[in-house]
Amino acid sequence: MRSFIPWIGGKSQLANRIISMFPENFDRYVEVFGGGASVLFAKEKHASLEVYNDANSQLVNLFRCIRFHREELQREIAGYINAREIFEDIRAQINLRGFTDIQRAAMFYIQIKISYGADGNTYGCNKKNISPEYLSDIETRLKTGAGVVIEHKDFENLIKVYDRPGALFYCDPPYHKTEKYYDAEFLNSDHERLNNCLKGIKGKFILSYNDDVYIRDLYRDFNITAVERQNNLGKGSFKELIIKNY
């Protein structure tokens, strides 16, 4: 299953490669920087406990509405069309008070779907499939077994809450020097805070990053694998790192 929404830095191209590098035994799977959740959706179930987390409150609200109010959300989305005026209205209104969670989720879904490169800021000017029919499959995936826990926490707090010897944390933070593409602020101090947090965990982590001298030095004591994928924001390939503590 693919993610239902495009996302900057999404891992649809690398999801299977990342999963192939997972350890053999773990009983809880935690996506610390969930985004479009391409790795989560790539399998029917990763572990008995699965957790999705993101710093973007609109994105988290969308996931929660799909999990708990999918039919109502689909009806709300069906009222939209792909048009520049709709996109500009959503951008101007989405953060205003007075909307229900379902209304905001529908607005955000359309905003991302019809924006250029999923940036949420620029109208895409081309035909996009904004049908919400696929959301029933996403709802089923989010409810599989005990269901995916959907969190909206700071990454350090999240890791501390869910850390156990049998935990696997998949981390896909904003890439170094590309932080401007994300709504949530992420500074060098946050890259270093993540590194310090992961150094002390009881469980295992697998981490995606851009191939960057700063990141290679920061994680020099861990297992680093260099990979390439097609560049979503331009031509050619994009070099990335997959980093593990096992």
mmCIF file of C-alpha atoms in Angstrom:
data_model
loop_
_atom_site.group_PDB
_atom_site.id
_atom_site.type_symbol
_atom_site.label_atom_id
_atom_site.label_comp_id
_atom_site.label_asym_id
_atom_site.label_seq_id
_atom_site.Cartn_x
_atom_site.Cartn_y
_atom_site.Cartn_z
ATOM 1 C CA MET A 1 0.000 0.000 0.000
ATOM 2 C CA ARG A 2 1.215 3.476 -0.870
ATOM 3 C CA SER A 3 0.716 6.615 1.178
ATOM 4 C CA PHE A 4 -2.511 8.481 0.443
ATOM 5 C CA ILE A 5 -0.813 11.869 0.375
ATOM 6 C CA PRO A 6 2.355 13.277 -1.231
ATOM 7 C CA TRP A 7 4.850 14.684 1.245
ATOM 8 C CA ILE A 8 8.140 16.541 0.968
ATOM 9 C CA GLY A 9 10.887 14.058 1.770
ATOM 10 C CA GLY A 10 8.468 11.135 1.454
ATOM 11 C CA LYS A 11 10.034 7.674 1.394
ATOM 12 C CA SER A 12 7.903 5.916 -1.233
ATOM 13 C CA GLN A 13 11.016 5.180 -3.334
ATOM 14 C CA LEU A 14 13.056 3.860 -0.420
ATOM 15 C CA ALA A 15 10.366 2.231 1.729
ATOM 16 C CA ASN A 16 11.108 -1.364 0.728
ATOM 17 C CA ARG A 17 14.864 -0.811 1.017
ATOM 18 C CA ILE A 18 14.436 0.616 4.507
ATOM 19 C CA ILE A 19 12.159 -2.252 5.586
ATOM 20 C CA SER A 20 14.681 -4.794 4.278
ATOM 21 C CA MET A 21 17.171 -3.331 6.769
ATOM 22 C CA PHE A 22 14.878 -3.677 9.782
ATOM 23 C CA PRO A 23 16.120 -5.984 12.573
ATOM 24 C CA GLU A 24 14.531 -9.436 12.793
ATOM 25 C CA ASN A 25 12.885 -9.088 16.191
ATOM 26 C CA PHE A 26 10.990 -6.100 17.577
ATOM 27 C CA ASP A 27 7.544 -5.812 19.159
ATOM 28 C CA ARG A 28 6.828 -2.108 18.762
ATOM 29 C CA TYR A 29 7.352 0.099 15.726
ATOM 30 C CA VAL A 30 7.473 3.888 16.105
ATOM 31 C CA GLU A 31 7.622 6.422 13.253
ATOM 32 C CA VAL A 32 9.070 9.450 14.995
ATOM 33 C CA PHE A 33 8.736 11.897 12.072
ATOM 34 C CA GLY A 34 5.769 10.285 10.330
ATOM 35 C CA GLY A 35 5.131 12.593 7.368
ATOM 36 C CA GLY A 36 3.263 10.697 4.650
ATOM 37 C CA ALA A 37 4.012 7.386 6.436
ATOM 38 C CA SER A 38 5.259 5.586 3.295
ATOM 39 C CA VAL A 39 7.228 3.081 5.378
ATOM 40 C CA LEU A 40 4.301 2.432 7.720
ATOM 41 C CA PHE A 41 1.934 1.779 4.805
ATOM 42 C CA ALA A 42 4.407 -0.419 2.904
ATOM 43 C CA LYS A 43 3.434 -3.419 5.092
ATOM 44 C CA GLU A 44 0.116 -4.568 6.519
ATOM 45 C CA LYS A 45 1.646 -4.685 9.982
ATOM 46 C CA HIS A 46 5.135 -4.072 11.360
ATOM 47 C CA ALA A 47 4.582 -4.941 15.022
ATOM 48 C CA SER A 48 1.854 -5.524 17.588
ATOM 49 C CA LEU A 49 2.198 -1.884 18.664
ATOM 50 C CA GLU A 50 2.585 0.752 15.955
ATOM 51 C CA VAL A 51 2.924 4.494 16.563
ATOM 52 C CA TYR A 52 2.721 7.369 14.094
ATOM 53 C CA ASN A 53 3.973 10.788 15.229
ATOM 54 C CA ASP A 54 4.510 14.145 13.545
ATOM 55 C CA ALA A 55 5.144 17.737 14.582
ATOM 56 C CA ASN A 56 2.675 19.097 11.995
ATOM 57 C CA SER A 57 -0.673 19.444 13.780
ATOM 58 C CA GLN A 58 -2.659 19.653 10.535
ATOM 59 C CA LEU A 59 -1.136 16.401 9.307
ATOM 60 C CA VAL A 60 -1.774 14.645 12.605
ATOM 61 C CA ASN A 61 -5.374 15.873 12.573
ATOM 62 C CA LEU A 62 -5.797 14.455 9.052
ATOM 63 C CA PHE A 63 -4.529 11.028 10.146
ATOM 64 C CA ARG A 64 -6.816 11.022 13.180
ATOM 65 C CA CYS A 65 -9.849 12.000 11.098
ATOM 66 C CA ILE A 66 -9.146 9.182 8.643
ATOM 67 C CA ARG A 67 -8.826 6.703 11.486
ATOM 68 C CA PHE A 68 -11.924 7.795 13.413
ATOM 69 C CA HIS A 69 -14.155 9.805 11.027
ATOM 70 C CA ARG A 70 -13.321 8.565 7.542
ATOM 71 C CA GLU A 71 -16.836 8.641 6.059
ATOM 72 C CA GLU A 72 -17.508 12.193 7.236
ATOM 73 C CA LEU A 73 -14.099 13.283 5.961
ATOM 74 C CA GLN A 74 -14.745 11.746 2.547
ATOM 75 C CA ARG A 75 -18.019 13.621 2.250
ATOM 76 C CA GLU A 76 -16.281 16.887 3.126
ATOM 77 C CA ILE A 77 -13.464 16.320 0.608
ATOM 78 C CA ALA A 78 -15.978 15.466 -2.135
ATOM 79 C CA GLY A 79 -17.216 19.055 -2.036
ATOM 80 C CA TYR A 80 -13.905 20.440 -3.337
ATOM 81 C CA ILE A 81 -12.567 20.867 -6.865
ATOM 82 C CA ASN A 82 -9.040 21.423 -8.131
ATOM 83 C CA ALA A 83 -8.884 25.174 -8.740
ATOM 84 C CA ARG A 84 -6.485 27.990 -7.912
ATOM 85 C CA GLU A 85 -9.244 29.957 -6.126
ATOM 86 C CA ILE A 86 -9.967 26.978 -3.876
ATOM 87 C CA PHE A 87 -6.277 26.585 -3.093
ATOM 88 C CA GLU A 88 -5.838 30.270 -2.219
ATOM 89 C CA ASP A 89 -8.985 30.265 -0.063
ATOM 90 C CA ILE A 90 -7.735 27.257 1.880
ATOM 91 C CA ARG A 91 -4.329 28.846 2.450
ATOM 92 C CA ALA A 92 -6.000 31.998 3.786
ATOM 93 C CA GLN A 93 -8.522 30.230 6.012
ATOM 94 C CA ILE A 94 -7.127 26.924 7.271
ATOM 95 C CA ASN A 95 -5.572 28.344 10.443
ATOM 96 C CA LEU A 96 -8.587 30.460 11.386
ATOM 97 C CA ARG A 97 -10.721 29.444 14.357
ATOM 98 C CA GLY A 98 -14.196 28.033 13.921
ATOM 99 C CA PHE A 99 -13.635 24.984 11.711
ATOM 100 C CA THR A 100 -14.250 21.441 12.924
ATOM 101 C CA ASP A 101 -11.422 18.918 12.876
ATOM 102 C CA ILE A 102 -13.051 17.241 9.867
ATOM 103 C CA GLN A 103 -13.301 20.517 7.946
ATOM 104 C CA ARG A 104 -9.662 21.329 8.661
ATOM 105 C CA ALA A 105 -8.577 17.820 7.670
ATOM 106 C CA ALA A 106 -10.399 18.105 4.329
ATOM 107 C CA MET A 107 -8.869 21.523 3.663
ATOM 108 C CA PHE A 108 -5.392 20.296 4.458
ATOM 109 C CA TYR A 109 -5.827 17.194 2.278
ATOM 110 C CA ILE A 110 -6.822 19.368 -0.699
ATOM 111 C CA GLN A 111 -4.093 21.926 0.025
ATOM 112 C CA ILE A 112 -1.347 19.311 -0.118
ATOM 113 C CA LYS A 113 -2.863 17.346 -2.981
ATOM 114 C CA ILE A 114 -3.123 20.286 -5.411
ATOM 115 C CA SER A 115 0.010 22.174 -4.391
ATOM 116 C CA TYR A 116 3.256 22.049 -6.364
ATOM 117 C CA GLY A 117 5.565 19.331 -5.054
ATOM 118 C CA ALA A 118 3.307 18.971 -1.992
ATOM 119 C CA ASP A 119 4.770 22.186 -0.591
ATOM 120 C CA GLY A 120 1.342 23.458 0.505
ATOM 121 C CA ASN A 121 2.250 26.992 -0.581
ATOM 122 C CA THR A 122 2.140 27.053 -4.398
ATOM 123 C CA TYR A 123 -0.724 25.968 -6.629
ATOM 124 C CA GLY A 124 0.282 23.030 -8.804
ATOM 125 C CA CYS A 125 -1.383 24.175 -12.058
ATOM 126 C CA ASN A 126 -1.938 20.637 -13.309
ATOM 127 C CA LYS A 127 -4.518 17.885 -13.052
ATOM 128 C CA LYS A 128 -4.417 16.025 -9.744
ATOM 129 C CA ASN A 129 -6.507 13.142 -8.480
ATOM 130 C CA ILE A 130 -8.172 14.441 -5.322
ATOM 131 C CA SER A 131 -10.681 11.592 -4.984
ATOM 132 C CA PRO A 132 -11.058 10.472 -1.348
ATOM 133 C CA GLU A 133 -12.135 6.924 -2.249
ATOM 134 C CA TYR A 134 -8.727 5.470 -1.344
ATOM 135 C CA LEU A 135 -9.143 6.637 2.254
ATOM 136 C CA SER A 136 -11.229 3.584 3.172
ATOM 137 C CA ASP A 137 -8.145 1.404 2.632
ATOM 138 C CA ILE A 138 -6.058 3.794 4.727
ATOM 139 C CA GLU A 139 -8.659 3.673 7.504
ATOM 140 C CA THR A 140 -8.473 -0.136 7.492
ATOM 141 C CA ARG A 141 -4.668 -0.035 7.715
ATOM 142 C CA LEU A 142 -4.753 2.420 10.611
ATOM 143 C CA LYS A 143 -7.213 0.153 12.454
ATOM 144 C CA THR A 144 -5.418 -3.149 11.779
ATOM 145 C CA GLY A 145 -5.028 -5.166 14.974
ATOM 146 C CA ALA A 146 -5.012 -2.808 17.942
ATOM 147 C CA GLY A 147 -4.711 0.097 15.518
ATOM 148 C CA VAL A 148 -1.985 2.651 14.937
ATOM 149 C CA VAL A 149 -1.493 5.077 17.832
ATOM 150 C CA ILE A 150 -1.408 8.615 16.415
ATOM 151 C CA GLU A 151 0.713 11.051 18.424
ATOM 152 C CA HIS A 152 1.621 14.732 18.212
ATOM 153 C CA LYS A 153 4.691 14.972 20.437
ATOM 154 C CA ASP A 154 8.173 16.418 20.443
ATOM 155 C CA PHE A 155 10.476 13.672 19.151
ATOM 156 C CA GLU A 156 12.549 13.483 22.330
ATOM 157 C CA ASN A 157 9.516 13.046 24.549
ATOM 158 C CA LEU A 158 8.028 10.467 22.168
ATOM 159 C CA ILE A 159 11.196 8.367 22.132
ATOM 160 C CA LYS A 160 11.426 8.420 25.931
ATOM 161 C CA VAL A 161 7.783 7.357 26.296
ATOM 162 C CA TYR A 162 7.983 4.402 23.890
ATOM 163 C CA ASP A 163 11.574 3.237 24.383
ATOM 164 C CA ARG A 164 11.902 -0.432 25.349
ATOM 165 C CA PRO A 165 14.461 -3.149 24.504
ATOM 166 C CA GLY A 166 12.028 -4.455 21.846
ATOM 167 C CA ALA A 167 11.290 -1.075 20.245
ATOM 168 C CA LEU A 168 12.247 -0.036 16.722
ATOM 169 C CA PHE A 169 12.253 3.686 15.986
ATOM 170 C CA TYR A 170 12.209 4.795 12.365
ATOM 171 C CA CYS A 171 13.345 8.418 12.166
ATOM 172 C CA ASP A 172 13.019 10.562 9.045
ATOM 173 C CA PRO A 173 13.708 14.085 10.335
ATOM 174 C CA PRO A 174 13.908 17.247 8.234
ATOM 175 C CA TYR A 175 17.129 16.940 6.300
ATOM 176 C CA HIS A 176 20.100 19.110 7.193
ATOM 177 C CA LYS A 177 20.007 22.425 5.266
ATOM 178 C CA THR A 178 16.562 21.599 3.799
ATOM 179 C CA GLU A 179 14.614 22.553 6.931
ATOM 180 C CA LYS A 180 13.016 25.550 5.145
ATOM 181 C CA TYR A 181 10.734 23.170 3.223
ATOM 182 C CA TYR A 182 8.987 22.078 6.433
ATOM 183 C CA ASP A 183 6.432 23.953 8.532
ATOM 184 C CA ALA A 184 7.935 22.907 11.856
ATOM 185 C CA GLU A 185 11.188 24.631 12.836
ATOM 186 C CA PHE A 186 14.167 22.277 13.041
ATOM 187 C CA LEU A 187 17.541 23.754 13.994
ATOM 188 C CA ASN A 188 21.083 22.373 14.230
ATOM 189 C CA SER A 189 20.431 22.074 17.950
ATOM 190 C CA ASP A 190 17.501 19.766 17.117
ATOM 191 C CA HIS A 191 19.684 17.571 14.888
ATOM 192 C CA GLU A 192 22.115 17.309 17.790
ATOM 193 C CA ARG A 193 19.321 16.718 20.314
ATOM 194 C CA LEU A 194 18.036 13.849 18.180
ATOM 195 C CA ASN A 195 21.526 12.380 18.002
ATOM 196 C CA ASN A 196 21.991 12.594 21.777
ATOM 197 C CA CYS A 197 18.573 11.076 22.364
ATOM 198 C CA LEU A 198 19.177 8.114 20.036
ATOM 199 C CA LYS A 199 22.582 7.386 21.570
ATOM 200 C CA GLY A 200 21.004 6.403 24.853
ATOM 201 C CA ILE A 201 17.966 4.350 23.834
ATOM 202 C CA LYS A 202 17.289 0.773 24.940
ATOM 203 C CA GLY A 203 15.705 -0.155 21.619
ATOM 204 C CA LYS A 204 16.946 0.060 18.031
ATOM 205 C CA PHE A 205 16.734 2.865 15.521
ATOM 206 C CA ILE A 206 16.978 3.239 11.775
ATOM 207 C CA LEU A 207 17.417 6.771 10.516
ATOM 208 C CA SER A 208 17.112 8.441 7.100
ATOM 209 C CA TYR A 209 19.171 11.538 6.304
ATOM 210 C CA ASN A 210 20.667 13.402 3.389
ATOM 211 C CA ASP A 211 24.302 12.545 2.618
ATOM 212 C CA ASP A 212 25.916 15.482 4.334
ATOM 213 C CA VAL A 213 29.339 15.967 5.954
ATOM 214 C CA TYR A 214 27.717 17.343 9.111
ATOM 215 C CA ILE A 215 25.424 14.303 9.435
ATOM 216 C CA ARG A 216 28.190 11.805 8.663
ATOM 217 C CA ASP A 217 30.277 13.321 11.431
ATOM 218 C CA LEU A 218 27.358 13.471 13.868
ATOM 219 C CA TYR A 219 26.629 9.745 13.395
ATOM 220 C CA ARG A 220 30.183 8.530 12.825
ATOM 221 C CA ASP A 221 29.867 5.950 15.635
ATOM 222 C CA PHE A 222 26.912 4.159 13.980
ATOM 223 C CA ASN A 223 26.397 1.952 10.919
ATOM 224 C CA ILE A 224 25.989 4.168 7.848
ATOM 225 C CA THR A 225 24.802 2.984 4.414
ATOM 226 C CA ALA A 226 24.782 5.342 1.420
ATOM 227 C CA VAL A 227 21.810 5.059 -0.988
ATOM 228 C CA GLU A 228 20.383 7.042 -3.910
ATOM 229 C CA ARG A 229 16.871 7.846 -5.069
ATOM 230 C CA GLN A 230 15.304 10.027 -7.733
ATOM 231 C CA ASN A 231 15.163 13.686 -6.736
ATOM 232 C CA ASN A 232 11.508 14.609 -6.113
ATOM 233 C CA LEU A 233 12.197 18.338 -6.450
ATOM 234 C CA GLY A 234 14.297 18.245 -9.607
ATOM 235 C CA LYS A 235 16.179 16.136 -12.122
ATOM 236 C CA GLY A 236 18.818 13.541 -11.321
ATOM 237 C CA SER A 237 19.366 11.497 -8.191
ATOM 238 C CA PHE A 238 19.518 12.432 -4.524
ATOM 239 C CA LYS A 239 22.094 10.888 -2.195
ATOM 240 C CA GLU A 240 20.875 9.749 1.195
ATOM 241 C CA LEU A 241 22.118 7.894 4.246
ATOM 242 C CA ILE A 242 20.492 5.106 6.209
ATOM 243 C CA ILE A 243 21.924 4.991 9.728
ATOM 244 C CA LYS A 244 21.421 2.217 12.295
ATOM 245 C CA ASN A 245 22.523 1.396 15.845
ATOM 246 C CA TYR A 246 22.568 -2.365 15.142
#
